[in-house]
Amino acid sequence: MTAPLDTAPSGTGIGKAVRRREDQRFLTGRGTYTEDINRPGQLHAYILRSPHAHARINGIDTSAAREAPGVVAIFTGADMAADKVGSLPCGWQIHNKDGTPMAEPPHPPLVTDTVRHVGDQVAVVIAETKNQAKDAAELIQVDYEPLPAVVSTADADAPDQPQVHPNAPNNVCYDWHLGDKAAVDAAFARAAHVTTLDLVNNRLVPNAMEPRAYIGEYEPSTGDYTLYTTSQNPHVIRLLMGAFVLSIPEHKLRVVAPDVGGGFGSKIYHYAEEAIVTWASRKLGRPIKRVAERSESFLSDAHGRDHVTRAELALDKDGRFLGLRVATKANMGAYLSTFAPAIPTYLYGTLLAGQYATPAIYVEVKALFTHTVPVDAYRGAGRPEACYLLERIVDVAARETGIDRAELRRRNLIRPEQMPYATPVALTYDSGNFPRILERALELADYKGFAARKAESARRGKLRGLGLCSYIEACGIAPSNVAGALGARAGLYESAEVRFHPTGSVTVFTGTHSHGQSHETTFAQIVAEKLGVPIENVDIVHGDTAKVPMGMGTYGSRSLPVGGSAIVKAVDKVVAKARKIAAHMMEAAEADIEFKDGRFSVAGTDKSVGIADVALTAYVPHNYPLEELEPGLDEKAFYDPKNFTFPNGTQISEVEIDPETGVVEIASFIAVDDFGRIVNPMVVEGQVHGGVVQGIGQALYENCVYDPESGQLVTGSFMDYCMPRADDVPSFTVQTDETSPCTHNPLGVKGCGEAGAIGGSACIMNAVVDALSEHGIRHIDMPATPNRVWQAIQAARVPVAAE
Amino acid sequence: MYAFDIHRPETLGEAARLLSGNEDAKLMAGGQTLIPTLKQRLAQPSDLIDLGQVGDLKGIREEAGGLTIGAMTTHATVQFAPLVKRVIPSLADLAGHIGDAQVRNRGTLGGSIVNNDPAADYPGAVLALGATVRTNKRQIAGDSFFTGMFETALDPGEIVTAVHFPRPDSGRYMKFRNPASRYAIVGVYVAKTGGAVRVAVTGAAACAFRWTAAEQALTRSFTADALESLTVDPSDLNSDLHASAEYRAHLVKVMAKRAVAGMM
């Protein structure tokens, strides 16, 4: 698909590949990121972090550091505790199998007596310059008493392990389950074949391009606080930090998230540093800035994934899935990050039906504390883990039963006529034509021609593999009542305000946040089309609690399905009011007024008036039905989704492995996606590319490794943590299928931000294992690094050599 | 980064004078290792002597049929120089595989060999081509220049000025790069001059070394198959997150065979 570059007025509506309006400032270096902002009298904070994975603090001597040049203040956990600063809250409560609530240990912004991971916050040094703060931090004497640490997900709940929190015995945060255990047991009892697979979903470091940065500011004359933050959701930060940590009411706390350089989930959460700079700005009466260095990001941004799972799939003699049984251990890290408990439960267990009509599913998830950085949502959040498990075990089952993997999927896919389809794990899919997309992907990939390509690779000494992955995700998060019943502590609606100005331009305020998602373009396309005004006349405003009424921010591919729907609702209100005004202006009945392409007309006449003229009348109401209508044309809407949306698709990749070195090269990657209706195909394609590269990253390159003895982060820099690069990936083939729009939101959209990452790792690993299968290899864990692939081949060769 | 005084001498003599008697002073070439080390506060020099202004440390010239390359010549310069491509194309190729474009635009030949990172590429070239390292005091045979991990035969205060590479009849450097850092997990440089063959290995051990068994085998028969019966002992090789010693030992042979095959 080529990206059309049509920016003519006729080419800016829904479905057009309008060029990104935000690129002018980003590509010319005119963006305003938090680090670009400097406040008068600003000080700089440096956080002293724990070098130990687990240690008791017997004392902190800051006397020498206080004397260092430029130092204004040093605070420790004791200072924050004295001010009754609260614990960083968790936004989701999960219940155990027995109905009791999860263990929820305190998470102080600065520790008081114990550090629980390398990088835990011990003290903050505030000085005139950042370097002075850093210099002084080295003079702080912390009397650490090192304690044994546990970092392993698989072993954290063993009885002899070091304990992370006193109120979480055996390091268990919760022991949760979902599904009908008895039905699953019965399904396995009558199965013709059972496939069992143990797998690890490796821990990842999100690595957004822009490290986290904050400025806290307090105005003593008014008592107003302002926090500038690299956040995906400033209103959520205002709520969490204001209400739970610092006791600042909403009207005295403004949170601004200006241009933000990527998040991938890691900038959703309320972080300690936000509370520290905001709290300290009042104590010192000066703005305080803190910008992370990359090595701090590795040690303090919430990590992703980190599951250890046993999965079992029961099949009948024809290969129909009878039941799925899953037991997962999920690493929470040392503390509960904002949404952490929801990820391996309601964003994972509920997705285990995938695209298949498996009648019985039972999943158990044990969430465990370890002495590591907290783990939370990372692009896809739970859904890539579910997809990886399911698509891997389906491939293994296909191999074990001798049924072609495409055919096995075909036999088990939910058919379009079964929609809406209630899965055995609490979701109801509203739409989707899974078989159609599978067939289209198989055709695009020339599935039938694979054997010939494999033979050609073999002639060059290479092992070729094909990977198939049919994914589904639950996005557009989420219906508030459903989320609330599942333990969410907030509503998950979105707000919008559409302000039609007196002379024809429009400002749209959205509670979502754009940090790479192109909202300034996509949302403007929707508004321009719906109101019939030129796109140049529409501006999108986000990221400031002082401007936007309310917001839940951007995550879970929710901005368009939820935020976009709120905008449509507000636009509809603007049009409805303008229609009344137009009727008055043209002395016609409201019922006779038609609205099309920005003009109101009286049906059956040649009388019409443009919406800009209606707006002018609304603000200059000299001839206006003042007794019936308020002046002005400015409408707000809150939209609460009726259901999740279910983006889905099939990805097919081919890889070539050099058996001498273990190097995996990706020969091709095809994605056919159902995102419902597409607003901007170029933006969608870009989102798919980025997601797929992150999936490839997990499959082949990225791996967060802790030393099992010391609890040190071994992969603490880009020298050891391998990010995928442009020359590691091929050109992608991306197609969308718009024939099954979402049935329950006004745009028919499903969301596209995570899809690539949800299927990508499974798709690549299925291809890798397929290539290695001729050596008898059944599974290898991610990432499939050259060393690991080579070792797998060596291990597989041993029995052959012994014959 | 801790505070330090920076000096930008314009002559070699001035640089040597600034360095002499100051144990806490450090020379800076391209800074591709030194600057990150300083930023991480892992080094605290009192003085930094930037060699970037010393003009006669830069440049490439043909000498005695081979090449003499100034210590402050960047990797990118070596990579793209027509002279290098003509005289020792395998050396230009090696330079083009160091790090990334940014590193190649700043990093220098002298900085690389003096730092002697076990995973650096240039030490392989110095050994394989039988190069001579020239300093402000003497000439050092390449074979005796690298003495251990991050250790060289340089005396305190001694400054590398250039490296002289004799021209081989043919040569080839095969690098298996670390996908994250893009340093060599294993790099093998094979060079053939007349009947003599040199095989240098970098990345695999504490320090670049010559694989003499391979040299002998290839001297007898210059074919990839001649290496087939050889094995590399993993016991002295590096083992880390990215590659076990056994994997490195295996890669040494694979890369050597591919280098030879590429020279046929």
PDB file of N, CA, C and O in Angstrom, chain A residues 131 134-135 138 293 295 658-663 701 705 714-715 718-723 725 727-728 785-787 790-791 794, chain B residues 1-3 39-41 99-100 176-183 228 240-244 246-248 250-251 254-255 257-258:
ATOM      1  N   ASN A 131      23.989  18.932  37.721  1.00  0.00           N
ATOM      2  CA  ASN A 131      25.283  18.327  38.047  1.00  0.00           C
ATOM      3  C   ASN A 131      25.620  18.486  39.525  1.00  0.00           C
ATOM      4  O   ASN A 131      26.180  17.584  40.146  1.00  0.00           O
ATOM      5  N   LYS A 134      23.740  15.955  41.396  1.00  0.00           N
ATOM      6  CA  LYS A 134      24.323  14.627  41.198  1.00  0.00           C
ATOM      7  C   LYS A 134      25.623  14.477  42.006  1.00  0.00           C
ATOM      8  O   LYS A 134      25.867  13.427  42.614  1.00  0.00           O
ATOM      9  N   ASP A 135      26.431  15.540  41.990  1.00  0.00           N
ATOM     10  CA  ASP A 135      27.675  15.516  42.783  1.00  0.00           C
ATOM     11  C   ASP A 135      27.361  15.307  44.255  1.00  0.00           C
ATOM     12  O   ASP A 135      27.983  14.497  44.943  1.00  0.00           O
ATOM     13  N   GLU A 138      26.430  11.853  45.691  1.00  0.00           N
ATOM     14  CA  GLU A 138      27.516  10.907  45.973  1.00  0.00           C
ATOM     15  C   GLU A 138      28.044  11.060  47.402  1.00  0.00           C
ATOM     16  O   GLU A 138      28.738  10.179  47.903  1.00  0.00           O
ATOM     17  N   GLU A 293      17.954  10.310  33.184  1.00  0.00           N
ATOM     18  CA  GLU A 293      18.933   9.867  32.211  1.00  0.00           C
ATOM     19  C   GLU A 293      18.513   8.468  31.766  1.00  0.00           C
ATOM     20  O   GLU A 293      17.737   7.794  32.436  1.00  0.00           O
ATOM     21  N   SER A 295      19.987   5.636  31.794  1.00  0.00           N
ATOM     22  CA  SER A 295      20.236   4.528  32.727  1.00  0.00           C
ATOM     23  C   SER A 295      19.230   4.540  33.878  1.00  0.00           C
ATOM     24  O   SER A 295      18.893   3.487  34.413  1.00  0.00           O
ATOM     25  N   ASP A 658      20.281 -19.130   9.641  1.00  0.00           N
ATOM     26  CA  ASP A 658      21.592 -19.671   9.274  1.00  0.00           C
ATOM     27  C   ASP A 658      21.960 -20.695  10.348  1.00  0.00           C
ATOM     28  O   ASP A 658      22.268 -20.319  11.480  1.00  0.00           O
ATOM     29  N   PRO A 659      21.907 -21.989  10.025  1.00  0.00           N
ATOM     30  CA  PRO A 659      22.113 -22.984  11.083  1.00  0.00           C
ATOM     31  C   PRO A 659      23.533 -22.977  11.641  1.00  0.00           C
ATOM     32  O   PRO A 659      23.765 -23.444  12.750  1.00  0.00           O
ATOM     33  N   GLU A 660      24.479 -22.411  10.884  1.00  0.00           N
ATOM     34  CA  GLU A 660      25.863 -22.364  11.385  1.00  0.00           C
ATOM     35  C   GLU A 660      26.045 -21.314  12.470  1.00  0.00           C
ATOM     36  O   GLU A 660      26.873 -21.460  13.350  1.00  0.00           O
ATOM     37  N   THR A 661      25.281 -20.229  12.381  1.00  0.00           N
ATOM     38  CA  THR A 661      25.451 -19.134  13.340  1.00  0.00           C
ATOM     39  C   THR A 661      24.236 -18.932  14.238  1.00  0.00           C
ATOM     40  O   THR A 661      24.328 -18.254  15.257  1.00  0.00           O
ATOM     41  N   GLY A 662      23.097 -19.468  13.848  1.00  0.00           N
ATOM     42  CA  GLY A 662      21.875 -19.244  14.620  1.00  0.00           C
ATOM     43  C   GLY A 662      21.198 -17.917  14.327  1.00  0.00           C
ATOM     44  O   GLY A 662      20.211 -17.563  14.980  1.00  0.00           O
ATOM     45  N   VAL A 663      21.692 -17.181  13.357  1.00  0.00           N
ATOM     46  CA  VAL A 663      21.108 -15.865  13.057  1.00  0.00           C
ATOM     47  C   VAL A 663      19.781 -16.029  12.326  1.00  0.00           C
ATOM     48  O   VAL A 663      19.683 -16.779  11.357  1.00  0.00           O
ATOM     49  N   TYR A 701      15.205  -9.872  19.830  1.00  0.00           N
ATOM     50  CA  TYR A 701      16.291  -9.023  20.354  1.00  0.00           C
ATOM     51  C   TYR A 701      16.180  -8.651  21.830  1.00  0.00           C
ATOM     52  O   TYR A 701      17.150  -8.722  22.570  1.00  0.00           O
ATOM     53  N   VAL A 705      17.192  -8.763  31.734  1.00  0.00           N
ATOM     54  CA  VAL A 705      17.781  -9.844  32.533  1.00  0.00           C
ATOM     55  C   VAL A 705      18.265  -9.307  33.874  1.00  0.00           C
ATOM     56  O   VAL A 705      19.004  -8.320  33.928  1.00  0.00           O
ATOM     57  N   VAL A 714      21.097  -6.703  34.707  1.00  0.00           N
ATOM     58  CA  VAL A 714      22.271  -6.977  33.862  1.00  0.00           C
ATOM     59  C   VAL A 714      22.164  -6.192  32.549  1.00  0.00           C
ATOM     60  O   VAL A 714      23.152  -5.702  32.020  1.00  0.00           O
ATOM     61  N   THR A 715      20.961  -6.084  32.035  1.00  0.00           N
ATOM     62  CA  THR A 715      20.761  -5.388  30.760  1.00  0.00           C
ATOM     63  C   THR A 715      20.316  -3.951  31.025  1.00  0.00           C
ATOM     64  O   THR A 715      19.195  -3.572  30.712  1.00  0.00           O
ATOM     65  N   PHE A 718      21.782   0.216  26.497  1.00  0.00           N
ATOM     66  CA  PHE A 718      21.603  -0.245  25.118  1.00  0.00           C
ATOM     67  C   PHE A 718      22.811  -1.050  24.622  1.00  0.00           C
ATOM     68  O   PHE A 718      22.775  -1.615  23.536  1.00  0.00           O
ATOM     69  N   MET A 719      23.877  -1.114  25.407  1.00  0.00           N
ATOM     70  CA  MET A 719      24.995  -1.987  25.044  1.00  0.00           C
ATOM     71  C   MET A 719      24.587  -3.449  25.206  1.00  0.00           C
ATOM     72  O   MET A 719      25.138  -4.331  24.541  1.00  0.00           O
ATOM     73  N   ASP A 720      23.662  -3.708  26.131  1.00  0.00           N
ATOM     74  CA  ASP A 720      23.261  -5.091  26.395  1.00  0.00           C
ATOM     75  C   ASP A 720      21.783  -5.347  26.139  1.00  0.00           C
ATOM     76  O   ASP A 720      21.392  -6.484  25.919  1.00  0.00           O
ATOM     77  N   TYR A 721      20.979  -4.298  26.244  1.00  0.00           N
ATOM     78  CA  TYR A 721      19.555  -4.456  25.947  1.00  0.00           C
ATOM     79  C   TYR A 721      19.382  -4.084  24.483  1.00  0.00           C
ATOM     80  O   TYR A 721      19.592  -2.928  24.094  1.00  0.00           O
ATOM     81  N   CYS A 722      19.014  -5.059  23.677  1.00  0.00           N
ATOM     82  CA  CYS A 722      19.057  -4.844  22.231  1.00  0.00           C
ATOM     83  C   CYS A 722      17.707  -4.392  21.695  1.00  0.00           C
ATOM     84  O   CYS A 722      16.738  -5.148  21.709  1.00  0.00           O
ATOM     85  N   MET A 723      17.653  -3.170  21.221  1.00  0.00           N
ATOM     86  CA  MET A 723      16.455  -2.661  20.569  1.00  0.00           C
ATOM     87  C   MET A 723      16.500  -3.040  19.086  1.00  0.00           C
ATOM     88  O   MET A 723      17.562  -3.041  18.471  1.00  0.00           O
ATOM     89  N   ARG A 725      16.344  -2.459  15.197  1.00  0.00           N
ATOM     90  CA  ARG A 725      16.689  -1.276  14.396  1.00  0.00           C
ATOM     91  C   ARG A 725      16.135  -1.429  12.990  1.00  0.00           C
ATOM     92  O   ARG A 725      15.743  -2.522  12.579  1.00  0.00           O
ATOM     93  N   ASP A 727      17.440  -1.656  10.173  1.00  0.00           N
ATOM     94  CA  ASP A 727      18.033  -2.645   9.278  1.00  0.00           C
ATOM     95  C   ASP A 727      17.837  -4.082   9.764  1.00  0.00           C
ATOM     96  O   ASP A 727      18.314  -5.019   9.145  1.00  0.00           O
ATOM     97  N   ASP A 728      17.126  -4.259  10.863  1.00  0.00           N
ATOM     98  CA  ASP A 728      16.800  -5.612  11.325  1.00  0.00           C
ATOM     99  C   ASP A 728      15.485  -6.125  10.746  1.00  0.00           C
ATOM    100  O   ASP A 728      15.148  -7.292  10.924  1.00  0.00           O
ATOM    101  N   THR A 785      17.710 -15.338  20.113  1.00  0.00           N
ATOM    102  CA  THR A 785      19.009 -14.739  19.773  1.00  0.00           C
ATOM    103  C   THR A 785      19.851 -15.784  19.058  1.00  0.00           C
ATOM    104  O   THR A 785      19.605 -16.985  19.187  1.00  0.00           O
ATOM    105  N   PRO A 786      20.863 -15.357  18.330  1.00  0.00           N
ATOM    106  CA  PRO A 786      21.724 -16.321  17.636  1.00  0.00           C
ATOM    107  C   PRO A 786      22.283 -17.376  18.585  1.00  0.00           C
ATOM    108  O   PRO A 786      22.264 -18.565  18.272  1.00  0.00           O
ATOM    109  N   ASN A 787      22.751 -16.942  19.757  1.00  0.00           N
ATOM    110  CA  ASN A 787      23.317 -17.886  20.721  1.00  0.00           C
ATOM    111  C   ASN A 787      22.283 -18.937  21.125  1.00  0.00           C
ATOM    112  O   ASN A 787      22.565 -20.134  21.167  1.00  0.00           O
ATOM    113  N   TRP A 790      21.403 -21.254  18.128  1.00  0.00           N
ATOM    114  CA  TRP A 790      22.514 -22.176  17.860  1.00  0.00           C
ATOM    115  C   TRP A 790      22.567 -23.275  18.924  1.00  0.00           C
ATOM    116  O   TRP A 790      22.735 -24.449  18.607  1.00  0.00           O
ATOM    117  N   GLN A 791      22.377 -22.866  20.185  1.00  0.00           N
ATOM    118  CA  GLN A 791      22.405 -23.872  21.253  1.00  0.00           C
ATOM    119  C   GLN A 791      21.271 -24.869  21.101  1.00  0.00           C
ATOM    120  O   GLN A 791      21.449 -26.059  21.347  1.00  0.00           O
ATOM    121  N   GLN A 794      22.298 -27.266  18.500  1.00  0.00           N
ATOM    122  CA  GLN A 794      23.320 -28.178  19.025  1.00  0.00           C
ATOM    123  C   GLN A 794      22.689 -29.244  19.899  1.00  0.00           C
ATOM    124  O   GLN A 794      22.999 -30.434  19.770  1.00  0.00           O
TER     125      GLN A 794
ATOM    126  N   MET B   1      29.069  13.504  34.833  1.00  0.00           N
ATOM    127  CA  MET B   1      30.472  13.739  34.501  1.00  0.00           C
ATOM    128  C   MET B   1      31.094  14.627  35.575  1.00  0.00           C
ATOM    129  O   MET B   1      30.511  15.629  35.959  1.00  0.00           O
ATOM    130  N   TYR B   2      32.246  14.204  36.060  1.00  0.00           N
ATOM    131  CA  TYR B   2      32.957  15.046  37.022  1.00  0.00           C
ATOM    132  C   TYR B   2      33.691  16.155  36.274  1.00  0.00           C
ATOM    133  O   TYR B   2      33.998  16.031  35.090  1.00  0.00           O
ATOM    134  N   ALA B   3      34.004  17.210  37.011  1.00  0.00           N
ATOM    135  CA  ALA B   3      34.709  18.327  36.389  1.00  0.00           C
ATOM    136  C   ALA B   3      36.154  17.940  36.050  1.00  0.00           C
ATOM    137  O   ALA B   3      36.769  17.147  36.758  1.00  0.00           O
ATOM    138  N   LYS B  39      30.594  10.119  31.355  1.00  0.00           N
ATOM    139  CA  LYS B  39      29.193  10.431  31.643  1.00  0.00           C
ATOM    140  C   LYS B  39      28.625   9.512  32.714  1.00  0.00           C
ATOM    141  O   LYS B  39      27.782   9.923  33.497  1.00  0.00           O
ATOM    142  N   GLN B  40      29.113   8.292  32.742  1.00  0.00           N
ATOM    143  CA  GLN B  40      28.653   7.374  33.784  1.00  0.00           C
ATOM    144  C   GLN B  40      29.454   7.515  35.076  1.00  0.00           C
ATOM    145  O   GLN B  40      29.272   6.731  36.003  1.00  0.00           O
ATOM    146  N   ARG B  41      30.341   8.488  35.117  1.00  0.00           N
ATOM    147  CA  ARG B  41      31.153   8.771  36.306  1.00  0.00           C
ATOM    148  C   ARG B  41      32.021   7.576  36.691  1.00  0.00           C
ATOM    149  O   ARG B  41      32.273   7.327  37.866  1.00  0.00           O
ATOM    150  N   GLY B  99      30.803  -0.116  14.816  1.00  0.00           N
ATOM    151  CA  GLY B  99      29.716   0.663  15.431  1.00  0.00           C
ATOM    152  C   GLY B  99      28.651   1.066  14.438  1.00  0.00           C
ATOM    153  O   GLY B  99      28.160   0.263  13.647  1.00  0.00           O
ATOM    154  N   ASP B 100      28.302   2.356  14.478  1.00  0.00           N
ATOM    155  CA  ASP B 100      27.327   2.900  13.541  1.00  0.00           C
ATOM    156  C   ASP B 100      27.925   4.167  12.931  1.00  0.00           C
ATOM    157  O   ASP B 100      29.061   4.534  13.233  1.00  0.00           O
ATOM    158  N   PHE B 176      31.119 -11.102  13.336  1.00  0.00           N
ATOM    159  CA  PHE B 176      29.815 -11.476  13.879  1.00  0.00           C
ATOM    160  C   PHE B 176      29.523 -10.472  14.974  1.00  0.00           C
ATOM    161  O   PHE B 176      30.113 -10.504  16.051  1.00  0.00           O
ATOM    162  N   ARG B 177      28.618  -9.561  14.686  1.00  0.00           N
ATOM    163  CA  ARG B 177      28.460  -8.439  15.602  1.00  0.00           C
ATOM    164  C   ARG B 177      27.443  -8.724  16.700  1.00  0.00           C
ATOM    165  O   ARG B 177      26.487  -9.463  16.507  1.00  0.00           O
ATOM    166  N   ASN B 178      27.690  -8.090  17.824  1.00  0.00           N
ATOM    167  CA  ASN B 178      26.718  -8.079  18.905  1.00  0.00           C
ATOM    168  C   ASN B 178      25.537  -7.237  18.429  1.00  0.00           C
ATOM    169  O   ASN B 178      25.718  -6.075  18.063  1.00  0.00           O
ATOM    170  N   PRO B 179      24.330  -7.819  18.398  1.00  0.00           N
ATOM    171  CA  PRO B 179      23.216  -7.062  17.830  1.00  0.00           C
ATOM    172  C   PRO B 179      22.893  -5.786  18.615  1.00  0.00           C
ATOM    173  O   PRO B 179      22.351  -4.835  18.046  1.00  0.00           O
ATOM    174  N   ALA B 180      23.216  -5.753  19.892  1.00  0.00           N
ATOM    175  CA  ALA B 180      22.923  -4.551  20.687  1.00  0.00           C
ATOM    176  C   ALA B 180      24.014  -3.510  20.507  1.00  0.00           C
ATOM    177  O   ALA B 180      23.771  -2.396  20.054  1.00  0.00           O
ATOM    178  N   SER B 181      25.247  -3.849  20.856  1.00  0.00           N
ATOM    179  CA  SER B 181      26.317  -2.852  20.869  1.00  0.00           C
ATOM    180  C   SER B 181      26.978  -2.690  19.510  1.00  0.00           C
ATOM    181  O   SER B 181      27.614  -1.682  19.240  1.00  0.00           O
ATOM    182  N   ARG B 182      26.863  -3.679  18.693  1.00  0.00           N
ATOM    183  CA  ARG B 182      27.505  -3.736  17.376  1.00  0.00           C
ATOM    184  C   ARG B 182      29.030  -3.818  17.445  1.00  0.00           C
ATOM    185  O   ARG B 182      29.733  -3.592  16.473  1.00  0.00           O
ATOM    186  N   TYR B 183      29.528  -4.138  18.630  1.00  0.00           N
ATOM    187  CA  TYR B 183      30.921  -4.573  18.747  1.00  0.00           C
ATOM    188  C   TYR B 183      31.013  -5.997  18.186  1.00  0.00           C
ATOM    189  O   TYR B 183      29.998  -6.630  17.912  1.00  0.00           O
ATOM    190  N   GLU B 228      38.354 -27.281   8.537  1.00  0.00           N
ATOM    191  CA  GLU B 228      37.257 -28.120   9.007  1.00  0.00           C
ATOM    192  C   GLU B 228      37.640 -28.967  10.212  1.00  0.00           C
ATOM    193  O   GLU B 228      36.883 -29.090  11.174  1.00  0.00           O
ATOM    194  N   ASP B 240      29.431 -14.404  27.941  1.00  0.00           N
ATOM    195  CA  ASP B 240      28.575 -13.362  28.509  1.00  0.00           C
ATOM    196  C   ASP B 240      27.136 -13.599  28.089  1.00  0.00           C
ATOM    197  O   ASP B 240      26.809 -14.626  27.489  1.00  0.00           O
ATOM    198  N   LEU B 241      26.304 -12.633  28.414  1.00  0.00           N
ATOM    199  CA  LEU B 241      24.889 -12.672  28.099  1.00  0.00           C
ATOM    200  C   LEU B 241      24.610 -13.003  26.633  1.00  0.00           C
ATOM    201  O   LEU B 241      23.628 -13.656  26.306  1.00  0.00           O
ATOM    202  N   HIS B 242      25.480 -12.519  25.760  1.00  0.00           N
ATOM    203  CA  HIS B 242      25.186 -12.606  24.336  1.00  0.00           C
ATOM    204  C   HIS B 242      25.760 -13.847  23.677  1.00  0.00           C
ATOM    205  O   HIS B 242      25.275 -14.277  22.644  1.00  0.00           O
ATOM    206  N   ALA B 243      26.810 -14.390  24.246  1.00  0.00           N
ATOM    207  CA  ALA B 243      27.461 -15.527  23.594  1.00  0.00           C
ATOM    208  C   ALA B 243      28.267 -16.315  24.622  1.00  0.00           C
ATOM    209  O   ALA B 243      29.103 -15.742  25.327  1.00  0.00           O
ATOM    210  N   SER B 244      28.013 -17.624  24.666  1.00  0.00           N
ATOM    211  CA  SER B 244      28.805 -18.488  25.543  1.00  0.00           C
ATOM    212  C   SER B 244      30.185 -18.687  24.911  1.00  0.00           C
ATOM    213  O   SER B 244      30.384 -18.433  23.716  1.00  0.00           O
ATOM    214  N   GLU B 246      31.562 -21.485  24.274  1.00  0.00           N
ATOM    215  CA  GLU B 246      31.455 -22.554  23.262  1.00  0.00           C
ATOM    216  C   GLU B 246      30.936 -21.965  21.937  1.00  0.00           C
ATOM    217  O   GLU B 246      31.402 -22.338  20.859  1.00  0.00           O
ATOM    218  N   TYR B 247      29.963 -21.085  22.057  1.00  0.00           N
ATOM    219  CA  TYR B 247      29.406 -20.457  20.853  1.00  0.00           C
ATOM    220  C   TYR B 247      30.465 -19.589  20.172  1.00  0.00           C
ATOM    221  O   TYR B 247      30.633 -19.621  18.948  1.00  0.00           O
ATOM    222  N   ARG B 248      31.228 -18.856  20.970  1.00  0.00           N
ATOM    223  CA  ARG B 248      32.300 -18.038  20.387  1.00  0.00           C
ATOM    224  C   ARG B 248      33.332 -18.919  19.691  1.00  0.00           C
ATOM    225  O   ARG B 248      33.792 -18.608  18.592  1.00  0.00           O
ATOM    226  N   HIS B 250      32.908 -21.771  18.369  1.00  0.00           N
ATOM    227  CA  HIS B 250      32.304 -22.226  17.114  1.00  0.00           C
ATOM    228  C   HIS B 250      32.317 -21.111  16.061  1.00  0.00           C
ATOM    229  O   HIS B 250      32.672 -21.333  14.893  1.00  0.00           O
ATOM    230  N   LEU B 251      31.979 -19.910  16.500  1.00  0.00           N
ATOM    231  CA  LEU B 251      31.912 -18.787  15.553  1.00  0.00           C
ATOM    232  C   LEU B 251      33.277 -18.431  14.978  1.00  0.00           C
ATOM    233  O   LEU B 251      33.380 -17.974  13.834  1.00  0.00           O
ATOM    234  N   VAL B 254      33.648 -20.641  12.081  1.00  0.00           N
ATOM    235  CA  VAL B 254      32.697 -20.288  11.008  1.00  0.00           C
ATOM    236  C   VAL B 254      33.132 -19.002  10.307  1.00  0.00           C
ATOM    237  O   VAL B 254      33.152 -18.920   9.067  1.00  0.00           O
ATOM    238  N   MET B 255      33.513 -18.020  11.099  1.00  0.00           N
ATOM    239  CA  MET B 255      33.902 -16.730  10.503  1.00  0.00           C
ATOM    240  C   MET B 255      35.207 -16.885   9.706  1.00  0.00           C
ATOM    241  O   MET B 255      35.371 -16.289   8.646  1.00  0.00           O
ATOM    242  N   LYS B 257      36.262 -19.597   8.194  1.00  0.00           N
ATOM    243  CA  LYS B 257      35.941 -20.300   6.940  1.00  0.00           C
ATOM    244  C   LYS B 257      35.286 -19.345   5.940  1.00  0.00           C
ATOM    245  O   LYS B 257      35.582 -19.368   4.740  1.00  0.00           O
ATOM    246  N   ARG B 258      34.406 -18.505   6.451  1.00  0.00           N
ATOM    247  CA  ARG B 258      33.714 -17.583   5.542  1.00  0.00           C
ATOM    248  C   ARG B 258      34.679 -16.523   4.997  1.00  0.00           C
ATOM    249  O   ARG B 258      34.535 -16.082   3.852  1.00  0.00           O
TER     250      ARG B 258
END
